[in-house]
Backbone as JSON, one array per atom type, in Angstrom:
{
  "sequence": "QVQLVESGGGLVQVGGSLRLSCAASGRTFSNYAMGWFRQAPGKEREFVAGISWTGGRTSYADSVKGRFTISRDNAKNTVYLQINSLKPDDTAVYYCAAVEYGSRRLEDRSRYAYWGQGTQVTVSS",
  "N": [[-16.29, 16.36, -11.4], [-16.72, 12.99, -11.73], [-18.5, 9.77, -13.19], [-18.42, 5.97, -12.62], [-18.3, 3.12, -14.39], [-17.71, -0.26, -13.43], [-17.29, -3.02, -15.51], [-17.37, -6.92, -16.65], [-17.0, -8.49, -14.86], [-17.81, -12.14, -13.29], [-17.93, -15.68, -12.71], [-14.82, -17.11, -12.63], [-12.55, -20.64, -13.08], [-9.65, -21.2, -11.43], [-6.76, -20.9, -12.52], [-7.1, -19.75, -14.79], [-8.84, -16.09, -17.2], [-9.38, -13.22, -17.16], [-10.73, -9.77, -18.31], [-11.32, -6.7, -16.93], [-13.46, -4.31, -17.17], [-13.82, 0.1, -16.95], [-16.09, 2.15, -17.12], [-15.59, 5.71, -17.57], [-17.64, 8.93, -17.45], [-17.83, 11.88, -19.04], [-16.29, 14.46, -20.83], [-13.34, 15.05, -20.12], [-11.7, 12.58, -19.5], [-9.56, 12.12, -19.83], [-7.62, 13.48, -17.78], [-7.39, 12.4, -15.59], [-6.13, 10.22, -12.93], [-6.22, 6.8, -12.76], [-7.24, 4.03, -10.88], [-7.32, 0.96, -9.68], [-8.52, -1.61, -7.21], [-10.26, -3.61, -4.71], [-12.4, -5.96, -2.81], [-12.67, -8.0, 0.04], [-14.97, -10.27, 1.35], [-15.7, -8.86, 4.55], [-12.88, -7.92, 4.66], [-10.96, -5.04, 4.4], [-10.45, -2.77, 1.92], [-8.68, -2.97, -0.95], [-5.3, -2.01, -2.18], [-5.1, -2.75, -5.8], [-3.95, -1.83, -8.71], [-2.79, 0.64, -10.34], [-2.99, 3.28, -13.2], [-1.58, 6.07, -14.06], [-2.64, 9.75, -15.22], [-1.26, 10.41, -17.44], [-0.71, 7.94, -18.49], [1.82, 7.46, -18.43], [3.12, 6.0, -15.95], [2.57, 3.01, -14.27], [1.23, 1.1, -11.21], [1.77, -1.76, -9.32], [0.24, -3.87, -7.24], [1.87, -6.2, -4.8], [0.86, -8.46, -4.86], [-0.09, -9.26, -7.57], [1.26, -8.7, -8.99], [3.01, -9.81, -12.99], [0.37, -11.07, -13.75], [-1.78, -9.22, -13.49], [-2.68, -6.24, -15.73], [-2.78, -3.15, -16.32], [-4.36, -0.96, -18.43], [-5.41, 2.26, -20.13], [-7.48, 3.61, -22.31], [-8.5, 6.63, -23.88], [-9.66, 7.42, -26.02], [-12.19, 5.94, -25.95], [-12.14, 6.5, -23.22], [-11.91, 4.67, -20.98], [-11.26, 2.27, -18.48], [-9.18, -0.29, -18.57], [-8.61, -3.58, -16.77], [-6.53, -6.26, -16.93], [-7.09, -9.32, -16.01], [-4.95, -12.85, -14.92], [-4.09, -15.85, -14.94], [-5.68, -16.69, -12.34], [-6.11, -16.72, -9.22], [-7.76, -18.32, -6.43], [-8.06, -16.38, -4.2], [-7.26, -13.78, -5.64], [-10.75, -13.9, -5.55], [-12.78, -11.38, -5.23], [-14.9, -8.42, -4.82], [-14.09, -6.54, -7.37], [-13.4, -2.66, -7.82], [-13.09, 0.63, -9.29], [-10.93, 4.17, -9.59], [-10.98, 7.18, -9.6], [-8.8, 9.88, -9.83], [-8.03, 13.13, -10.13], [-5.54, 14.33, -12.43], [-3.52, 12.29, -11.04], [-0.53, 11.02, -10.21], [2.24, 10.48, -8.82], [2.49, 8.09, -6.08], [0.35, 6.06, -6.55], [-0.84, 3.89, -5.4], [-2.0, 4.45, -3.24], [-5.07, 4.74, -1.46], [-6.72, 6.74, -0.26], [-6.09, 9.26, -2.21], [-7.53, 8.83, -3.74], [-10.77, 10.14, -5.71], [-13.25, 9.49, -6.56], [-15.43, 6.56, -7.1], [-16.57, 3.63, -8.18], [-19.18, 1.18, -8.23], [-18.5, -1.28, -8.66], [-17.22, -4.56, -9.65], [-18.18, -8.12, -8.87], [-15.7, -10.69, -8.92], [-14.99, -13.53, -8.69], [-13.27, -16.65, -8.08], [-13.28, -20.22, -9.15], [-12.35, -23.4, -7.92]],
  "CA": [[-17.51, 15.05, -11.08], [-17.07, 11.85, -13.26], [-19.19, 8.91, -12.8], [-17.36, 5.13, -13.08], [-18.88, 1.96, -13.6], [-17.57, -1.04, -13.54], [-18.07, -4.33, -16.19], [-16.7, -7.44, -16.62], [-16.3, -9.42, -14.07], [-17.85, -13.29, -13.28], [-17.02, -17.01, -11.69], [-14.02, -18.18, -13.64], [-12.14, -21.37, -12.86], [-8.46, -21.2, -11.06], [-5.82, -20.24, -13.9], [-8.06, -18.98, -16.45], [-8.59, -15.04, -17.17], [-10.74, -12.09, -16.65], [-10.88, -8.53, -18.21], [-12.43, -6.01, -16.41], [-13.72, -2.8, -17.7], [-14.06, 0.31, -15.84], [-16.52, 3.24, -18.16], [-16.05, 6.38, -17.16], [-18.66, 9.61, -17.86], [-17.3, 12.98, -19.46], [-15.17, 14.36, -22.13], [-12.06, 15.39, -18.85], [-11.5, 11.09, -18.68], [-8.0, 12.22, -19.69], [-6.93, 14.09, -17.41], [-7.45, 11.53, -14.2], [-5.24, 8.66, -12.85], [-7.23, 5.59, -12.09], [-6.42, 2.81, -10.21], [-8.45, -0.44, -9.32], [-9.17, -2.05, -6.32], [-10.63, -4.79, -4.79], [-12.31, -6.02, -1.46], [-13.28, -8.94, -0.06], [-16.04, -10.42, 2.53], [-14.87, -9.02, 5.99], [-11.77, -7.08, 4.34], [-10.52, -3.99, 3.56], [-10.55, -2.65, 0.54], [-6.61, -3.3, -0.74], [-5.05, -1.46, -3.92], [-4.51, -3.8, -7.17], [-3.15, -1.5, -10.18], [-2.87, 2.22, -11.24], [-1.88, 4.49, -13.99], [-1.12, 8.01, -14.13], [-3.17, 11.12, -16.12], [-0.76, 10.72, -19.01], [-0.22, 6.5, -18.74], [3.47, 6.88, -18.2], [3.53, 5.38, -14.95], [2.17, 2.38, -13.42], [1.87, 0.81, -10.59], [0.53, -2.99, -9.2], [0.22, -4.27, -5.56], [2.85, -7.51, -5.15], [0.06, -10.19, -5.18], [-1.07, -9.55, -8.25], [2.7, -8.44, -10.25], [2.91, -10.67, -13.72], [-0.41, -11.55, -13.98], [-2.49, -8.28, -14.05], [-2.02, -5.41, -16.48], [-3.37, -2.07, -16.43], [-4.2, 0.06, -19.08], [-6.27, 2.32, -20.8], [-7.58, 3.72, -23.86], [-8.86, 7.48, -23.63], [-11.25, 7.58, -26.96], [-13.37, 5.69, -25.43], [-12.85, 6.55, -21.99], [-12.01, 3.32, -20.4], [-9.62, 1.98, -17.7], [-8.86, -1.87, -18.71], [-7.31, -4.76, -15.97], [-6.6, -7.65, -17.63], [-6.35, -10.57, -15.25], [-4.38, -13.99, -15.86], [-3.18, -16.81, -13.81], [-6.43, -16.15, -11.53], [-6.02, -17.52, -7.83], [-8.34, -18.33, -5.42], [-7.63, -15.49, -3.26], [-8.72, -13.22, -6.3], [-12.15, -13.44, -5.71], [-13.29, -9.95, -4.27], [-14.99, -7.13, -5.39], [-13.2, -4.91, -8.18], [-14.09, -1.37, -8.22], [-12.26, 1.37, -10.37], [-11.35, 5.05, -9.16], [-10.28, 8.32, -10.4], [-8.19, 11.38, -9.2], [-7.19, 14.11, -11.37], [-4.31, 14.66, -12.31], [-2.83, 11.87, -10.29], [0.79, 10.41, -11.27], [3.07, 9.97, -7.94], [1.06, 7.38, -5.1], [-0.88, 5.42, -7.34], [-1.46, 2.59, -4.4], [-2.71, 5.62, -2.13], [-6.92, 5.14, -1.47], [-6.72, 7.98, -0.54], [-6.06, 10.07, -3.2], [-8.79, 8.59, -5.21], [-11.46, 11.11, -5.21], [-14.24, 8.84, -7.24], [-15.37, 5.32, -7.19], [-17.53, 3.13, -9.05], [-20.09, 0.88, -7.83], [-18.02, -2.46, -7.98], [-18.14, -6.05, -10.4], [-18.42, -9.38, -8.53], [-15.19, -11.46, -10.03], [-15.34, -15.09, -8.2], [-12.45, -17.85, -8.81], [-13.71, -21.98, -8.14], [-11.48, -24.66, -8.24]],
  "C": [[-17.09, 14.06, -12.08], [-17.57, 10.51, -12.46], [-18.57, 7.22, -13.26], [-18.19, 4.13, -13.18], [-18.07, 0.42, -14.5], [-17.41, -2.29, -14.36], [-16.98, -5.86, -16.31], [-15.9, -8.83, -15.81], [-17.28, -10.68, -13.98], [-17.34, -14.41, -12.49], [-16.01, -17.75, -13.33], [-13.05, -19.31, -12.98], [-10.37, -20.66, -12.69], [-7.64, -21.34, -12.57], [-6.09, -19.69, -14.88], [-8.14, -17.17, -16.05], [-9.58, -14.63, -17.43], [-10.03, -11.28, -17.13], [-12.19, -7.7, -17.71], [-12.65, -4.2, -16.84], [-14.01, -1.11, -16.38], [-14.46, 2.13, -17.06], [-16.21, 4.68, -17.57], [-16.96, 8.39, -18.08], [-17.04, 11.03, -18.32], [-15.97, 13.09, -20.71], [-13.61, 14.76, -20.73], [-11.67, 13.83, -18.69], [-9.75, 11.38, -18.74], [-7.04, 12.61, -18.65], [-6.85, 13.47, -15.47], [-6.33, 10.36, -14.4], [-6.79, 7.7, -12.11], [-6.62, 5.22, -11.69], [-7.49, 1.91, -9.87], [-8.3, -1.2, -7.9], [-9.74, -2.46, -6.01], [-10.92, -5.32, -3.2], [-13.52, -7.39, -1.28], [-14.29, -9.28, 1.03], [-15.4, -10.03, 3.97], [-13.4, -8.6, 6.02], [-11.76, -5.77, 4.0], [-9.88, -3.92, 2.63], [-9.07, -2.51, 0.07], [-6.67, -2.66, -2.95], [-4.57, -2.49, -4.5], [-3.53, -3.13, -7.97], [-3.46, -0.04, -10.22], [-1.95, 2.7, -12.15], [-2.27, 5.83, -13.99], [-2.13, 8.15, -15.39], [-2.66, 10.42, -16.76], [-0.7, 9.12, -19.43], [0.98, 6.09, -18.84], [3.29, 6.28, -17.3], [2.14, 4.3, -14.85], [2.27, 1.5, -12.38], [0.78, -1.07, -9.33], [0.92, -3.29, -7.85], [1.04, -6.17, -6.16], [2.12, -9.05, -5.66], [-0.06, -10.7, -6.6], [0.39, -9.21, -10.4], [3.21, -9.82, -11.84], [1.95, -11.54, -13.72], [-1.53, -10.56, -14.23], [-1.64, -7.29, -14.75], [-2.96, -4.32, -16.7], [-3.42, -1.6, -17.54], [-5.23, 0.5, -19.33], [-6.8, 3.17, -22.11], [-8.58, 5.26, -23.63], [-9.68, 7.95, -24.44], [-12.27, 7.09, -26.28], [-13.5, 5.97, -23.46], [-13.04, 5.72, -20.45], [-10.46, 2.7, -19.6], [-10.29, 0.21, -17.88], [-8.33, -2.31, -17.34], [-7.64, -6.28, -16.2], [-6.13, -8.5, -16.44], [-6.48, -12.33, -15.11], [-3.54, -14.35, -14.62], [-4.2, -16.86, -12.77], [-6.65, -17.57, -10.79], [-7.7, -17.21, -6.88], [-8.65, -16.87, -4.55], [-7.89, -14.14, -3.94], [-9.82, -12.72, -5.79], [-12.29, -12.22, -4.55], [-14.29, -9.53, -5.74], [-14.69, -6.51, -6.31], [-13.78, -3.88, -8.13], [-12.73, -0.55, -8.79], [-12.7, 2.65, -9.56], [-10.64, 5.66, -9.54], [-9.78, 9.08, -9.36], [-7.31, 11.87, -10.23], [-6.47, 14.59, -10.88], [-3.09, 13.66, -11.53], [-1.65, 11.4, -11.19], [1.46, 9.96, -10.15], [1.64, 8.94, -6.55], [0.04, 6.83, -5.23], [-1.63, 4.55, -6.31], [-2.54, 3.1, -3.05], [-4.17, 5.49, -1.73], [-6.96, 6.01, -1.32], [-6.77, 9.88, -1.26], [-6.72, 10.08, -3.63], [-10.61, 9.2, -4.58], [-13.17, 10.34, -5.28], [-14.51, 7.61, -7.69], [-16.44, 4.64, -8.01], [-18.38, 2.04, -7.93], [-19.91, -0.97, -7.68], [-18.71, -3.58, -9.25], [-17.67, -7.89, -9.57], [-16.71, -10.64, -9.85], [-15.23, -12.64, -8.48], [-14.68, -16.61, -9.13], [-12.73, -19.53, -8.74], [-12.38, -22.7, -8.81], [-12.07, -25.57, -9.42]]
}
């Protein structure tokens, strides 16, 4: 079992940047692949970015490639999502998720067993 807590969301202007954090409990954080998903009102939760349990592989949705960067710091039990060049359609609740020893198909929501409560990102003009 692992508990996840997101932070770092807020209100940002178009073109701005934001860094989201996801803190995980336990001493086995390094065994988990981590993913970021987002959900806008009335829409399904969609994949944003993922990183393998080894940190050797990353995956991004086409809509965020070149703007978003996922990284992890196992010493801090934390995964990050650096968001640059924000657009209005980036507005959503952002969730982090975890799957033990995940490496492939990081974009597949069904693989993730644990989820945080989410943090709101709002992009204004």
